[in-house]
């Protein structure tokens, strides 16, 4: 291709996250749909992506990352989503809670709490930013729960405490899901559960809920982001509810870059 300053400046690479993320599949699709020859998305992890973003940002160097909202990076850095005229990254997404079949019979109180769980991007942001600022995950979550008893009371409304029932929640190490699962762990422990959080990749997360080796997850990004997984396991899991609305995925760049659309990468 003719000299493409943006492509050359980042060696035609988009800095990605864990390979199983729906965001990565969407980025591969965008490379195809926008005919971004020579471009590729580099798999890694959420933590590696934010480390690369921080380093580039501090040196005001160009970088394009796979990004999502809510995320603390928007509070810390001046960033923007690249417009996506082909809507490869979807529009407004939501985060849903999913459970294994049989959960309601086996753990009725947890089923109800998980079904009643919902919070705002600001709520999640408080926990995410506290963790990003160095607070331990369980401390940041405990602090949030103690400062938001009224909201937690909505989740546990009309639910009896249990006596040590075990429950396993599967999540992926995305900053947003680290926050939600650590908060839910504390809420369920306060209700008498023995909670085990299992950190896995997105594919194994959906597999674990579908085969029952995990009881539930708060990390189902729908309807588009995890569509492949939801279709693959249709009938083998139960949707318990929507725990956050108005979320978003896409390609994100520092505002000091003068590109505005995915089309500008061509
Ligand atoms: C990285 S987003 C939190 C979810 C996804 O892309 O699978």
PDB file of N, CA, C and O and ligand atoms in Angstrom, residues 17-18 20-25 46 66-70 95 172 174-177 202 219 221 225-226 229 248-249, ligand 1:
ATOM      1  N   UNK A  17      -6.027  -8.234  23.166  1.00  0.00           N
ATOM      2  CA  UNK A  17      -6.105  -8.821  24.529  1.00  0.00           C
ATOM      3  C   UNK A  17      -6.148 -10.352  24.383  1.00  0.00           C
ATOM      4  O   UNK A  17      -5.622 -10.894  23.411  1.00  0.00           O
ATOM      5  N   UNK A  18      -6.738 -11.053  25.332  1.00  0.00           N
ATOM      6  CA  UNK A  18      -6.779 -12.521  25.284  1.00  0.00           C
ATOM      7  C   UNK A  18      -7.485 -12.994  24.010  1.00  0.00           C
ATOM      8  O   UNK A  18      -8.509 -12.425  23.624  1.00  0.00           O
ATOM      9  N   UNK A  20      -9.446 -15.319  23.141  1.00  0.00           N
ATOM     10  CA  UNK A  20     -10.839 -15.796  23.131  1.00  0.00           C
ATOM     11  C   UNK A  20     -11.870 -14.689  23.275  1.00  0.00           C
ATOM     12  O   UNK A  20     -13.073 -14.928  23.151  1.00  0.00           O
ATOM     13  N   UNK A  21     -11.421 -13.476  23.535  1.00  0.00           N
ATOM     14  CA  UNK A  21     -12.381 -12.386  23.742  1.00  0.00           C
ATOM     15  C   UNK A  21     -13.175 -12.127  22.474  1.00  0.00           C
ATOM     16  O   UNK A  21     -12.633 -12.169  21.362  1.00  0.00           O
ATOM     17  N   UNK A  22     -14.454 -11.821  22.639  1.00  0.00           N
ATOM     18  CA  UNK A  22     -15.289 -11.495  21.476  1.00  0.00           C
ATOM     19  C   UNK A  22     -14.749 -10.277  20.752  1.00  0.00           C
ATOM     20  O   UNK A  22     -14.825 -10.152  19.529  1.00  0.00           O
ATOM     21  N   UNK A  23     -14.139  -9.403  21.524  1.00  0.00           N
ATOM     22  CA  UNK A  23     -13.552  -8.172  20.973  1.00  0.00           C
ATOM     23  C   UNK A  23     -12.461  -8.501  19.969  1.00  0.00           C
ATOM     24  O   UNK A  23     -12.287  -7.832  18.955  1.00  0.00           O
ATOM     25  N   UNK A  24     -11.735  -9.584  20.214  1.00  0.00           N
ATOM     26  CA  UNK A  24     -10.672  -9.989  19.285  1.00  0.00           C
ATOM     27  C   UNK A  24     -11.277 -10.526  17.991  1.00  0.00           C
ATOM     28  O   UNK A  24     -10.821 -10.186  16.892  1.00  0.00           O
ATOM     29  N   UNK A  25     -12.344 -11.297  18.117  1.00  0.00           N
ATOM     30  CA  UNK A  25     -13.018 -11.830  16.915  1.00  0.00           C
ATOM     31  C   UNK A  25     -13.582 -10.669  16.098  1.00  0.00           C
ATOM     32  O   UNK A  25     -13.470 -10.633  14.870  1.00  0.00           O
ATOM     33  N   UNK A  46      -5.434  -8.482  28.793  1.00  0.00           N
ATOM     34  CA  UNK A  46      -5.944  -7.165  29.158  1.00  0.00           C
ATOM     35  C   UNK A  46      -4.854  -6.361  29.870  1.00  0.00           C
ATOM     36  O   UNK A  46      -4.599  -5.199  29.546  1.00  0.00           O
ATOM     37  N   UNK A  66      -7.508  -2.721  21.301  1.00  0.00           N
ATOM     38  CA  UNK A  66      -8.888  -3.232  21.407  1.00  0.00           C
ATOM     39  C   UNK A  66      -9.376  -2.752  22.776  1.00  0.00           C
ATOM     40  O   UNK A  66      -8.764  -3.054  23.800  1.00  0.00           O
ATOM     41  N   UNK A  67     -10.465  -2.002  22.771  1.00  0.00           N
ATOM     42  CA  UNK A  67     -10.916  -1.389  24.030  1.00  0.00           C
ATOM     43  C   UNK A  67     -12.387  -1.652  24.308  1.00  0.00           C
ATOM     44  O   UNK A  67     -13.122  -2.129  23.439  1.00  0.00           O
ATOM     45  N   UNK A  68     -12.766  -1.381  25.535  1.00  0.00           N
ATOM     46  CA  UNK A  68     -14.171  -1.524  25.921  1.00  0.00           C
ATOM     47  C   UNK A  68     -14.501  -0.561  27.050  1.00  0.00           C
ATOM     48  O   UNK A  68     -13.626  -0.064  27.752  1.00  0.00           O
ATOM     49  N   UNK A  69     -15.803  -0.303  27.177  1.00  0.00           N
ATOM     50  CA  UNK A  69     -16.364   0.565  28.214  1.00  0.00           C
ATOM     51  C   UNK A  69     -17.367  -0.276  28.992  1.00  0.00           C
ATOM     52  O   UNK A  69     -18.146  -1.001  28.356  1.00  0.00           O
ATOM     53  N   UNK A  70     -17.363  -0.292  30.313  1.00  0.00           N
ATOM     54  CA  UNK A  70     -16.575   0.579  31.193  1.00  0.00           C
ATOM     55  C   UNK A  70     -15.160   0.048  31.401  1.00  0.00           C
ATOM     56  O   UNK A  70     -14.953  -1.164  31.466  1.00  0.00           O
ATOM     57  N   UNK A  95     -23.996  -6.368  29.657  1.00  0.00           N
ATOM     58  CA  UNK A  95     -23.334  -7.489  30.330  1.00  0.00           C
ATOM     59  C   UNK A  95     -24.427  -8.281  31.046  1.00  0.00           C
ATOM     60  O   UNK A  95     -25.211  -7.715  31.816  1.00  0.00           O
ATOM     61  N   UNK A 172     -13.223 -13.873  33.384  1.00  0.00           N
ATOM     62  CA  UNK A 172     -11.998 -13.634  32.635  1.00  0.00           C
ATOM     63  C   UNK A 172     -11.313 -12.402  33.251  1.00  0.00           C
ATOM     64  O   UNK A 172     -11.985 -11.523  33.785  1.00  0.00           O
ATOM     65  N   UNK A 174     -10.584  -9.562  32.790  1.00  0.00           N
ATOM     66  CA  UNK A 174     -10.803  -8.218  32.262  1.00  0.00           C
ATOM     67  C   UNK A 174     -11.077  -7.339  33.475  1.00  0.00           C
ATOM     68  O   UNK A 174     -11.816  -7.765  34.403  1.00  0.00           O
ATOM     69  N   UNK A 175     -10.525  -6.134  33.494  1.00  0.00           N
ATOM     70  CA  UNK A 175     -10.647  -5.290  34.686  1.00  0.00           C
ATOM     71  C   UNK A 175     -12.108  -5.136  35.124  1.00  0.00           C
ATOM     72  O   UNK A 175     -12.406  -5.136  36.317  1.00  0.00           O
ATOM     73  N   UNK A 176     -13.001  -5.056  34.147  1.00  0.00           N
ATOM     74  CA  UNK A 176     -14.434  -4.896  34.478  1.00  0.00           C
ATOM     75  C   UNK A 176     -14.945  -6.134  35.211  1.00  0.00           C
ATOM     76  O   UNK A 176     -15.651  -6.034  36.222  1.00  0.00           O
ATOM     77  N   UNK A 177     -14.567  -7.301  34.769  1.00  0.00           N
ATOM     78  CA  UNK A 177     -15.076  -8.542  35.367  1.00  0.00           C
ATOM     79  C   UNK A 177     -14.348  -8.894  36.661  1.00  0.00           C
ATOM     80  O   UNK A 177     -14.892  -9.559  37.527  1.00  0.00           O
ATOM     81  N   UNK A 202     -12.214 -16.714  27.923  1.00  0.00           N
ATOM     82  CA  UNK A 202     -13.642 -16.608  27.597  1.00  0.00           C
ATOM     83  C   UNK A 202     -14.244 -17.941  27.136  1.00  0.00           C
ATOM     84  O   UNK A 202     -15.334 -18.323  27.586  1.00  0.00           O
ATOM     85  N   UNK A 219     -20.133 -12.418  33.361  1.00  0.00           N
ATOM     86  CA  UNK A 219     -19.298 -11.827  32.295  1.00  0.00           C
ATOM     87  C   UNK A 219     -19.770 -12.126  30.884  1.00  0.00           C
ATOM     88  O   UNK A 219     -18.956 -12.207  29.962  1.00  0.00           O
ATOM     89  N   UNK A 221     -21.034 -10.897  27.650  1.00  0.00           N
ATOM     90  CA  UNK A 221     -21.217  -9.645  26.898  1.00  0.00           C
ATOM     91  C   UNK A 221     -22.086  -9.925  25.680  1.00  0.00           C
ATOM     92  O   UNK A 221     -21.699 -10.689  24.794  1.00  0.00           O
ATOM     93  N   UNK A 225     -21.073  -9.386  21.330  1.00  0.00           N
ATOM     94  CA  UNK A 225     -19.693  -9.728  21.686  1.00  0.00           C
ATOM     95  C   UNK A 225     -19.494 -11.223  21.923  1.00  0.00           C
ATOM     96  O   UNK A 225     -18.532 -11.809  21.437  1.00  0.00           O
ATOM     97  N   UNK A 226     -20.389 -11.854  22.670  1.00  0.00           N
ATOM     98  CA  UNK A 226     -20.239 -13.297  22.950  1.00  0.00           C
ATOM     99  C   UNK A 226     -21.238 -14.139  22.173  1.00  0.00           C
ATOM    100  O   UNK A 226     -21.529 -15.290  22.553  1.00  0.00           O
ATOM    101  N   UNK A 229     -20.302 -17.730  21.374  1.00  0.00           N
ATOM    102  CA  UNK A 229     -20.377 -18.657  22.519  1.00  0.00           C
ATOM    103  C   UNK A 229     -21.831 -18.959  22.884  1.00  0.00           C
ATOM    104  O   UNK A 229     -22.203 -20.113  23.128  1.00  0.00           O
ATOM    105  N   UNK A 248     -19.772  -1.118  25.714  1.00  0.00           N
ATOM    106  CA  UNK A 248     -19.350  -0.935  24.320  1.00  0.00           C
ATOM    107  C   UNK A 248     -17.988  -1.565  24.082  1.00  0.00           C
ATOM    108  O   UNK A 248     -17.176  -1.631  25.012  1.00  0.00           O
ATOM    109  N   UNK A 249     -17.756  -2.050  22.883  1.00  0.00           N
ATOM    110  CA  UNK A 249     -16.419  -2.532  22.502  1.00  0.00           C
ATOM    111  C   UNK A 249     -16.007  -1.815  21.211  1.00  0.00           C
ATOM    112  O   UNK A 249     -16.845  -1.316  20.473  1.00  0.00           O
TER     113      UNK A 249
HETATM  114  C1  LIG B   1     -13.046  -7.658  26.494  1.00  0.00           C
HETATM  115  S1  LIG B   1     -14.730  -7.288  26.630  1.00  0.00           S
HETATM  116  C2  LIG B   1     -14.809  -7.076  28.437  1.00  0.00           C
HETATM  117  C3  LIG B   1     -15.478  -8.912  26.394  1.00  0.00           C
HETATM  118  C4  LIG B   1     -15.009  -9.648  25.174  1.00  0.00           C
HETATM  119  O1  LIG B   1     -14.472  -9.001  24.272  1.00  0.00           O
HETATM  120  O2  LIG B   1     -15.179 -10.878  25.108  1.00  0.00           O
END
